Amino acid sequence: MIIAYLAGIFLLSILLATVIIPRILFISYKKRLFDVPDSRKVHKTPIPRLGGLSFLPVILIALCSVTGIRYYTNHPVDMLWASDLFIQYLFLIVGLTLLYLVGVADDLVGVGYRYKFVIQILAALLFPLSGLWINDLGGLLGLHEIPAYIGMPLTVFLTVYITNAINLIDGIDGLASGLSCIALGLLIIVCALVGQWTHAFLAAATLGVVITFYYYNVFSVSGRKLFMGDAGSLTLGYILSFLVLHFWQKTQLWDPFTMNLNMVTVSTLLIPLLDVVRVFYSRVSEGRNPFTPDKNHIHHRLLRTGMKVRTVMITLLMLSLFFVVSNFILSFYINTTFMLLLDLAFWLTTHFIIRYFIMKHETATGRKWYKTYRNFFW
């Protein structure tokens, strides 16, 4: 019966998103609420960026409706988790609302990165306040149980980190939403396997609206295309951080480290997480503000190799799936530290390969330009 509820919340989310997103498109075109292209952006024509407005309402309606139906049919939420989950979900909704509102403001009129950063920190502080914080590293770097004065700040940092990573990777069609779909799909499976059905329901409600948005973002013809904007990316990042952090908290009723589930769930977000580190390091090493936007993200670098936008998106989604599958297999044989080291080694190797093809493509382009220039004048 519980699987039926899970499928129901997923389908309800898709249905609601299918109804709401076309209305957002209509309003965007009527009021001319567009994301205007500039030198840093990939798209060449104005496109609405309010797709993320649908995320929070759809998720809450689907999640709360199905949870209410469960109670009416005498299938209450997981009793072992009820006392803690109720408080955690209340604070989750508060944090989501804060980020959603600042995201809407940024999509409509623009908001400075400092103000957004402060709101992100306030929203992240709600997790430790609700009782959700990292209290064990599961053997990562040889560390296990950690005290609250380390775990709570670490939780806030990682929440802001993940939220920003999803925001910053949202640079080409289907990338942020596609990576989020992979992460949410795995989280549904893992949460269902360990009996955390409420978290599985949250992931399913989120996946339903994101898949629907993915269709409009990637496959829609001109006039029906839209971006998620900050309202969507901040909402997605906060929900993903909430779900992933549960696999870094050990309780009397729950030990996620027996199956290395902590690293398996993080593997779904490795591309945006590692890309943020590389980009911020590059900006700081050049003496620039790390929050200043540029065209140095991994999708920009792949575009410089000569790939088309759609090919770049598919390549990065396949790379994310590789991380997920390989880490899941490795979790049965090696510990989290070796798993992380292998992931980092593969990531560095990938960037050396990308750099090689960038140089090859730019050299070939330079030769082509020289021949054209010579033929024009001679």
XYZ file of N, CA, C and O in Angstrom, residues 229-353:
500
model
N 15.090 29.617 -12.775
C 15.398 30.799 -11.976
C 15.858 30.441 -10.573
O 15.949 29.268 -10.193
N 16.140 31.459 -9.776
C 16.622 31.236 -8.415
C 15.546 30.658 -7.509
O 15.865 29.923 -6.566
N 14.285 30.983 -7.756
C 13.211 30.418 -6.942
C 13.224 28.898 -7.018
O 12.983 28.208 -6.021
N 13.541 28.360 -8.189
C 13.590 26.924 -8.362
C 14.882 26.308 -7.864
O 14.872 25.303 -7.149
N 16.023 26.912 -8.220
C 17.306 26.317 -7.850
C 17.541 26.364 -6.345
O 18.086 25.412 -5.762
N 17.143 27.448 -5.685
C 17.299 27.525 -4.234
C 16.393 26.529 -3.523
O 16.787 25.901 -2.530
N 15.172 26.369 -4.030
C 14.257 25.381 -3.463
C 14.817 23.974 -3.615
O 14.821 23.177 -2.660
N 15.295 23.650 -4.799
C 15.871 22.325 -5.055
C 17.089 22.065 -4.167
O 17.224 20.992 -3.564
N 17.991 23.031 -4.104
C 19.206 22.854 -3.312
C 18.912 22.634 -1.842
O 19.550 21.787 -1.191
N 17.942 23.354 -1.318
C 17.603 23.231 0.109
C 16.972 21.877 0.407
O 17.298 21.238 1.420
N 16.091 21.407 -0.457
C 15.461 20.096 -0.261
C 16.494 18.981 -0.369
O 16.513 18.038 0.437
N 17.380 19.070 -1.352
C 18.415 18.045 -1.508
C 19.354 18.022 -0.310
O 19.745 16.943 0.164
N 19.715 19.179 0.211
C 20.577 19.217 1.389
C 19.861 18.607 2.591
O 20.469 17.868 3.376
N 18.569 18.880 2.744
C 17.782 18.307 3.834
C 17.776 16.786 3.769
O 17.993 16.094 4.777
N 17.560 16.237 2.582
C 17.490 14.791 2.423
C 18.860 14.131 2.592
O 18.984 13.089 3.249
N 19.891 14.735 2.026
C 21.230 14.142 2.107
C 21.767 14.179 3.533
O 22.401 13.221 4.001
N 21.505 15.268 4.257
C 22.039 15.397 5.617
C 21.498 14.328 6.558
O 22.149 13.983 7.553
N 20.332 13.788 6.263
C 19.784 12.717 7.101
C 20.664 11.476 7.073
O 20.616 10.665 8.004
N 21.468 11.335 6.042
C 22.346 10.179 5.943
C 23.704 10.438 6.579
O 24.637 9.646 6.412
N 23.818 11.568 7.297
C 25.025 11.877 8.061
C 24.692 12.085 9.539
O 25.487 12.663 10.278
N 23.525 11.613 9.936
C 23.111 11.741 11.338
C 22.775 10.361 11.898
O 21.839 9.701 11.444
N 23.526 9.960 12.879
C 23.322 8.659 13.521
C 22.468 8.839 14.770
O 22.729 9.723 15.585
N 21.434 8.025 14.912
C 20.570 8.061 16.096
C 20.442 6.653 16.676
O 20.977 5.686 16.136
N 19.705 6.553 17.777
C 19.478 5.246 18.388
C 18.659 4.332 17.477
O 18.736 3.107 17.567
N 17.866 4.935 16.594
C 16.991 4.156 15.720
C 17.541 3.996 14.303
O 16.963 3.271 13.496
N 18.674 4.642 14.026
C 19.071 4.754 12.618
C 20.579 4.901 12.504
O 21.192 5.768 13.117
N 21.197 4.016 11.728
C 22.630 4.072 11.476
C 22.864 3.971 9.967
O 22.883 2.878 9.399
N 23.047 5.122 9.296
C 23.211 5.109 7.833
C 24.588 4.671 7.379
O 24.820 4.506 6.179
N 25.508 4.487 8.321
C 26.899 4.238 7.939
C 27.220 2.763 7.755
O 28.301 2.420 7.279
N 26.305 1.887 8.135
C 26.559 0.455 7.982
C 26.641 0.057 6.504
O 27.292 -0.917 6.157
N 25.983 0.817 5.633
C 25.982 0.522 4.198
C 26.673 1.625 3.386
O 26.534 1.693 2.176
N 27.422 2.518 4.085
C 28.068 3.652 3.401
C 27.058 4.503 2.630
O 27.380 5.070 1.575
N 25.843 4.600 3.159
C 24.811 5.365 2.463
C 25.123 6.852 2.430
O 24.621 7.569 1.560
N 25.961 7.308 3.354
C 26.310 8.730 3.358
C 27.021 9.129 2.070
O 26.682 10.129 1.429
N 28.020 8.352 1.652
C 28.753 8.692 0.434
C 27.958 8.361 -0.823
O 28.093 9.039 -1.850
N 27.123 7.340 -0.766
C 26.300 6.992 -1.929
C 25.352 8.136 -2.261
O 25.173 8.501 -3.428
N 24.715 8.718 -1.249
C 23.786 9.830 -1.501
C 24.529 11.089 -1.940
O 24.055 11.815 -2.810
N 25.691 11.352 -1.363
C 26.474 12.527 -1.762
C 26.948 12.402 -3.203
O 27.094 13.408 -3.910
N 27.174 11.172 -3.663
C 27.682 10.973 -5.025
C 26.741 11.551 -6.075
O 27.173 11.888 -7.181
N 25.458 11.680 -5.749
C 24.501 12.260 -6.697
C 24.759 13.739 -6.941
O 24.308 14.294 -7.940
N 25.482 14.377 -6.014
C 25.708 15.829 -6.108
C 27.173 16.176 -6.348
O 27.555 17.347 -6.251
N 27.990 15.175 -6.668
C 29.423 15.421 -6.774
C 29.772 16.439 -7.851
O 30.672 17.266 -7.668
N 29.092 16.395 -8.989
C 29.444 17.321 -10.078
C 29.243 18.776 -9.665
O 30.181 19.585 -9.765
N 28.052 19.181 -9.191
C 27.926 20.581 -8.758
C 28.796 20.925 -7.559
O 29.337 22.033 -7.487
N 28.982 19.994 -6.608
C 29.778 20.291 -5.415
C 31.243 20.501 -5.758
O 31.875 21.462 -5.304
N 31.804 19.613 -6.552
C 33.217 19.739 -6.914
C 33.448 20.901 -7.870
O 34.506 21.538 -7.836
N 32.471 21.182 -8.717
C 32.632 22.288 -9.666
C 32.684 23.628 -8.942
O 33.431 24.524 -9.347
N 31.921 23.777 -7.871
C 31.947 25.018 -7.093
C 33.330 25.252 -6.501
O 33.857 26.371 -6.530
N 33.937 24.199 -5.965
C 35.272 24.326 -5.379
C 36.277 24.779 -6.428
O 37.071 25.699 -6.201
N 36.239 24.144 -7.597
C 37.187 24.501 -8.657
C 36.992 25.932 -9.125
O 37.961 26.682 -9.292
N 35.738 26.337 -9.326
C 35.454 27.681 -9.822
C 35.841 28.742 -8.792
O 36.458 29.762 -9.131
N 35.505 28.507 -7.513
C 35.850 29.476 -6.477
C 37.367 29.597 -6.323
O 37.899 30.698 -6.154
N 38.062 28.456 -6.392
C 39.527 28.498 -6.298
C 40.112 29.287 -7.462
O 41.045 30.081 -7.286
N 39.567 29.074 -8.653
C 40.064 29.781 -9.832
C 39.876 31.289 -9.690
O 40.781 32.074 -10.005
N 38.720 31.694 -9.191
C 38.449 33.126 -9.039
C 39.338 33.754 -7.978
O 39.893 34.846 -8.186
N 39.501 33.076 -6.845
C 40.335 33.621 -5.769
C 41.797 33.684 -6.198
O 42.502 34.664 -5.914
N 42.290 32.655 -6.890
C 43.679 32.641 -7.335
C 43.976 33.752 -8.329
O 45.126 34.190 -8.459
N 42.938 34.221 -9.027
C 43.100 35.322 -9.967
C 42.824 36.675 -9.327
O 42.818 37.700 -10.012
N 42.581 36.674 -8.008
C 42.361 37.921 -7.288
C 40.975 38.498 -7.465
O 40.768 39.693 -7.218
N 40.010 37.659 -7.876
C 38.651 38.133 -8.094
C 37.734 37.686 -6.954
O 38.029 36.754 -6.220
N 36.622 38.371 -6.826
C 35.598 37.985 -5.852
C 35.066 36.600 -6.221
O 34.648 36.390 -7.358
N 35.056 35.632 -5.297
C 34.598 34.278 -5.641
C 33.129 34.213 -6.034
O 32.702 33.242 -6.654
N 32.355 35.247 -5.689
C 30.936 35.264 -6.030
C 30.658 36.006 -7.333
O 29.506 36.137 -7.738
N 31.716 36.508 -7.987
C 31.539 37.198 -9.256
C 31.295 36.171 -10.367
O 32.106 35.258 -10.558
N 30.199 36.291 -11.106
C 29.894 35.292 -12.145
C 30.896 35.347 -13.292
O 31.447 36.400 -13.619
N 31.128 34.191 -13.903
C 32.003 34.112 -15.067
C 31.562 32.929 -15.928
O 30.488 32.361 -15.714
N 32.388 32.550 -16.876
C 32.081 31.411 -17.764
C 33.146 30.334 -17.595
O 33.742 29.872 -18.565
N 33.332 29.911 -16.354
C 34.366 28.932 -16.054
C 33.807 27.649 -15.440
O 34.569 26.801 -14.989
N 32.491 27.507 -15.398
C 31.899 26.279 -14.873
C 32.152 25.130 -15.850
O 32.516 25.343 -17.008
N 31.934 23.923 -15.378
C 32.269 22.756 -16.189
C 31.476 22.730 -17.493
O 31.995 22.324 -18.535
N 30.217 23.203 -17.478
C 29.446 23.202 -18.722
C 29.996 24.239 -19.702
O 29.969 24.023 -20.915
N 30.515 25.361 -19.181
C 31.153 26.336 -20.066
C 32.426 25.751 -20.692
O 32.710 25.963 -21.877
N 33.178 25.013 -19.890
C 34.419 24.424 -20.393
C 34.137 23.365 -21.459
O 34.851 23.275 -22.459
N 33.098 22.584 -21.259
C 32.737 21.592 -22.269
C 32.258 22.259 -23.555
O 32.517 21.762 -24.655
N 31.579 23.380 -23.443
C 31.169 24.123 -24.636
C 32.383 24.610 -25.415
O 32.359 24.680 -26.651
N 33.451 24.930 -24.690
C 34.677 25.394 -25.356
C 35.377 24.281 -26.125
O 36.242 24.549 -26.957
N 35.026 23.026 -25.873
C 35.601 21.921 -26.644
C 34.935 21.762 -28.004
O 35.389 20.951 -28.825
N 33.857 22.525 -28.227
C 33.129 22.424 -29.483
C 31.827 21.655 -29.362
O 31.096 21.514 -30.353
N 31.519 21.142 -28.179
C 30.262 20.425 -27.979
C 29.074 21.369 -28.094
O 29.170 22.559 -27.785
N 27.934 20.820 -28.512
C 26.691 21.574 -28.492
C 26.082 21.522 -27.100
O 26.430 20.668 -26.282
N 25.153 22.443 -26.846
C 24.559 22.558 -25.507
C 23.908 21.252 -25.081
O 24.106 20.769 -23.952
N 23.117 20.643 -25.968
C 22.434 19.405 -25.623
C 23.438 18.280 -25.313
O 23.233 17.486 -24.388
N 24.524 18.228 -26.079
C 25.550 17.205 -25.851
C 26.232 17.394 -24.511
O 26.533 16.420 -23.802
N 26.488 18.643 -24.152
C 27.104 18.937 -22.851
C 26.202 18.467 -21.724
O 26.650 17.824 -20.764
N 24.917 18.768 -21.828
C 23.966 18.357 -20.794
C 23.935 16.837 -20.643
O 24.020 16.308 -19.528
N 23.841 16.125 -21.760
C 23.794 14.658 -21.708
C 25.093 14.097 -21.141
O 25.084 13.148 -20.338
N 26.231 14.669 -21.536
C 27.522 14.205 -21.042
C 27.615 14.314 -19.529
O 28.061 13.384 -18.842
N 27.193 15.449 -18.984
C 27.279 15.653 -17.534
C 26.278 14.781 -16.780
O 26.573 14.316 -15.667
N 25.122 14.529 -17.356
C 24.167 13.620 -16.718
C 24.724 12.199 -16.695
O 24.576 11.474 -15.692
N 25.368 11.789 -17.787
C 25.979 10.462 -17.815
C 27.128 10.373 -16.809
O 27.324 9.335 -16.155
N 27.884 11.449 -16.671
C 28.973 11.473 -15.691
C 28.421 11.352 -14.276
O 28.984 10.639 -13.429
N 27.315 12.033 -14.008
C 26.673 11.928 -12.694
C 26.191 10.507 -12.424
O 26.376 9.977 -11.318
N 25.595 9.874 -13.425
C 25.149 8.489 -13.269
C 26.337 7.563 -13.016
O 26.234 6.603 -12.232
N 27.452 7.850 -13.654
C 28.659 7.043 -13.427
C 29.097 7.138 -11.971
O 29.437 6.123 -11.342
N 29.114 8.350 -11.427
C 29.475 8.526 -10.023
C 28.524 7.739 -9.113
O 28.957 7.068 -8.165
N 27.231 7.823 -9.392
C 26.232 7.155 -8.557
C 26.418 5.642 -8.588
O 26.500 4.980 -7.538
N 26.494 5.073 -9.787
C 26.592 3.617 -9.922
C 27.910 3.104 -9.367
O 27.950 2.106 -8.627
N 29.011 3.779 -9.697
C 30.321 3.309 -9.237
C 30.432 3.394 -7.723
O 30.957 2.479 -7.072
N 29.949 4.492 -7.117
C 30.017 4.612 -5.657
C 29.119 3.600 -4.967
O 29.454 3.096 -3.891
N 27.975 3.300 -5.574
C 27.099 2.285 -4.982
C 27.789 0.920 -4.977
O 27.750 0.186 -3.983
N 28.454 0.590 -6.069
C 29.173 -0.688 -6.141
C 30.361 -0.695 -5.187
O 30.603 -1.668 -4.450
N 31.109 0.412 -5.171
C 32.293 0.496 -4.313
C 31.933 0.459 -2.831
O 32.760 0.050 -2.005
N 30.715 0.896 -2.487
C 30.317 0.941 -1.079
C 30.332 -0.430 -0.424
O 30.426 -0.540 0.801
N 30.269 -1.488 -1.231
C 30.295 -2.848 -0.684
C 31.724 -3.342 -0.433
O 31.921 -4.366 0.233
N 32.730 -2.625 -0.951
C 34.094 -3.150 -0.916
C 35.099 -2.239 -0.217
O 36.082 -2.741 0.333
N 34.895 -0.924 -0.271
C 35.881 -0.013 0.315
C 35.192 0.978 1.238
O 33.969 1.160 1.183
N 35.991 1.646 2.075
C 35.413 2.622 3.000
C 35.217 3.972 2.324
O 35.620 4.182 1.170
N 34.610 4.891 3.048
C 34.231 6.183 2.464
C 35.440 7.021 2.072
O 35.387 7.777 1.107
N 36.530 6.912 2.825
C 37.717 7.714 2.513
C 38.300 7.339 1.156
O 38.571 8.202 0.316
N 38.485 6.039 0.921
C 39.005 5.588 -0.375
C 38.027 5.918 -1.502
O 38.429 6.239 -2.623
N 36.740 5.830 -1.195
C 35.729 6.155 -2.198
C 35.851 7.620 -2.617
O 35.815 7.959 -3.812
N 36.020 8.497 -1.632
C 36.167 9.924 -1.922
C 37.440 10.193 -2.710
O 37.438 10.990 -3.659
N 38.538 9.540 -2.339
C 39.804 9.731 -3.055
C 39.696 9.287 -4.509
O 40.210 9.959 -5.418
N 39.015 8.177 -4.758
C 38.815 7.710 -6.129
C 37.949 8.696 -6.919
O 38.212 8.965 -8.096
N 36.921 9.231 -6.274
C 36.069 10.223 -6.934
C 36.868 11.465 -7.318
O 36.731 11.996 -8.429
N 37.711 11.931 -6.386
C 38.525 13.119 -6.663
C 39.530 12.848 -7.780
O 39.754 13.712 -8.642
N 40.122 11.667 -7.772
C 41.089 11.312 -8.822
C 40.408 11.278 -10.184
O 40.950 11.780 -11.188
N 39.220 10.699 -10.229
C 38.490 10.645 -11.497
C 38.079 12.052 -11.944
O 38.133 12.373 -13.139
N 37.681 12.887 -11.001
C 37.288 14.265 -11.321
C 38.464 15.039 -11.909
O 38.314 15.746 -12.916
N 39.628 14.926 -11.301
C 40.812 15.619 -11.812
C 41.192 15.105 -13.198
O 41.541 15.892 -14.088
N 41.126 13.791 -13.376
C 41.427 13.214 -14.692
C 40.468 13.731 -15.753
O 40.872 14.060 -16.881
N 39.202 13.834 -15.393
C 38.194 14.359 -16.321
C 38.535 15.766 -16.760
O 38.416 16.119 -17.948
N 38.990 16.602 -15.826
C 39.313 17.985 -16.181
C 40.585 18.085 -17.013
O 40.703 18.986 -17.859
N 41.523 17.188 -16.808
C 42.704 17.169 -17.686
C 42.291 16.810 -19.117
O 42.800 17.390 -20.089
N 41.368 15.871 -19.232
C 40.875 15.486 -20.565
C 40.127 16.649 -21.210
O 40.313 16.946 -22.404
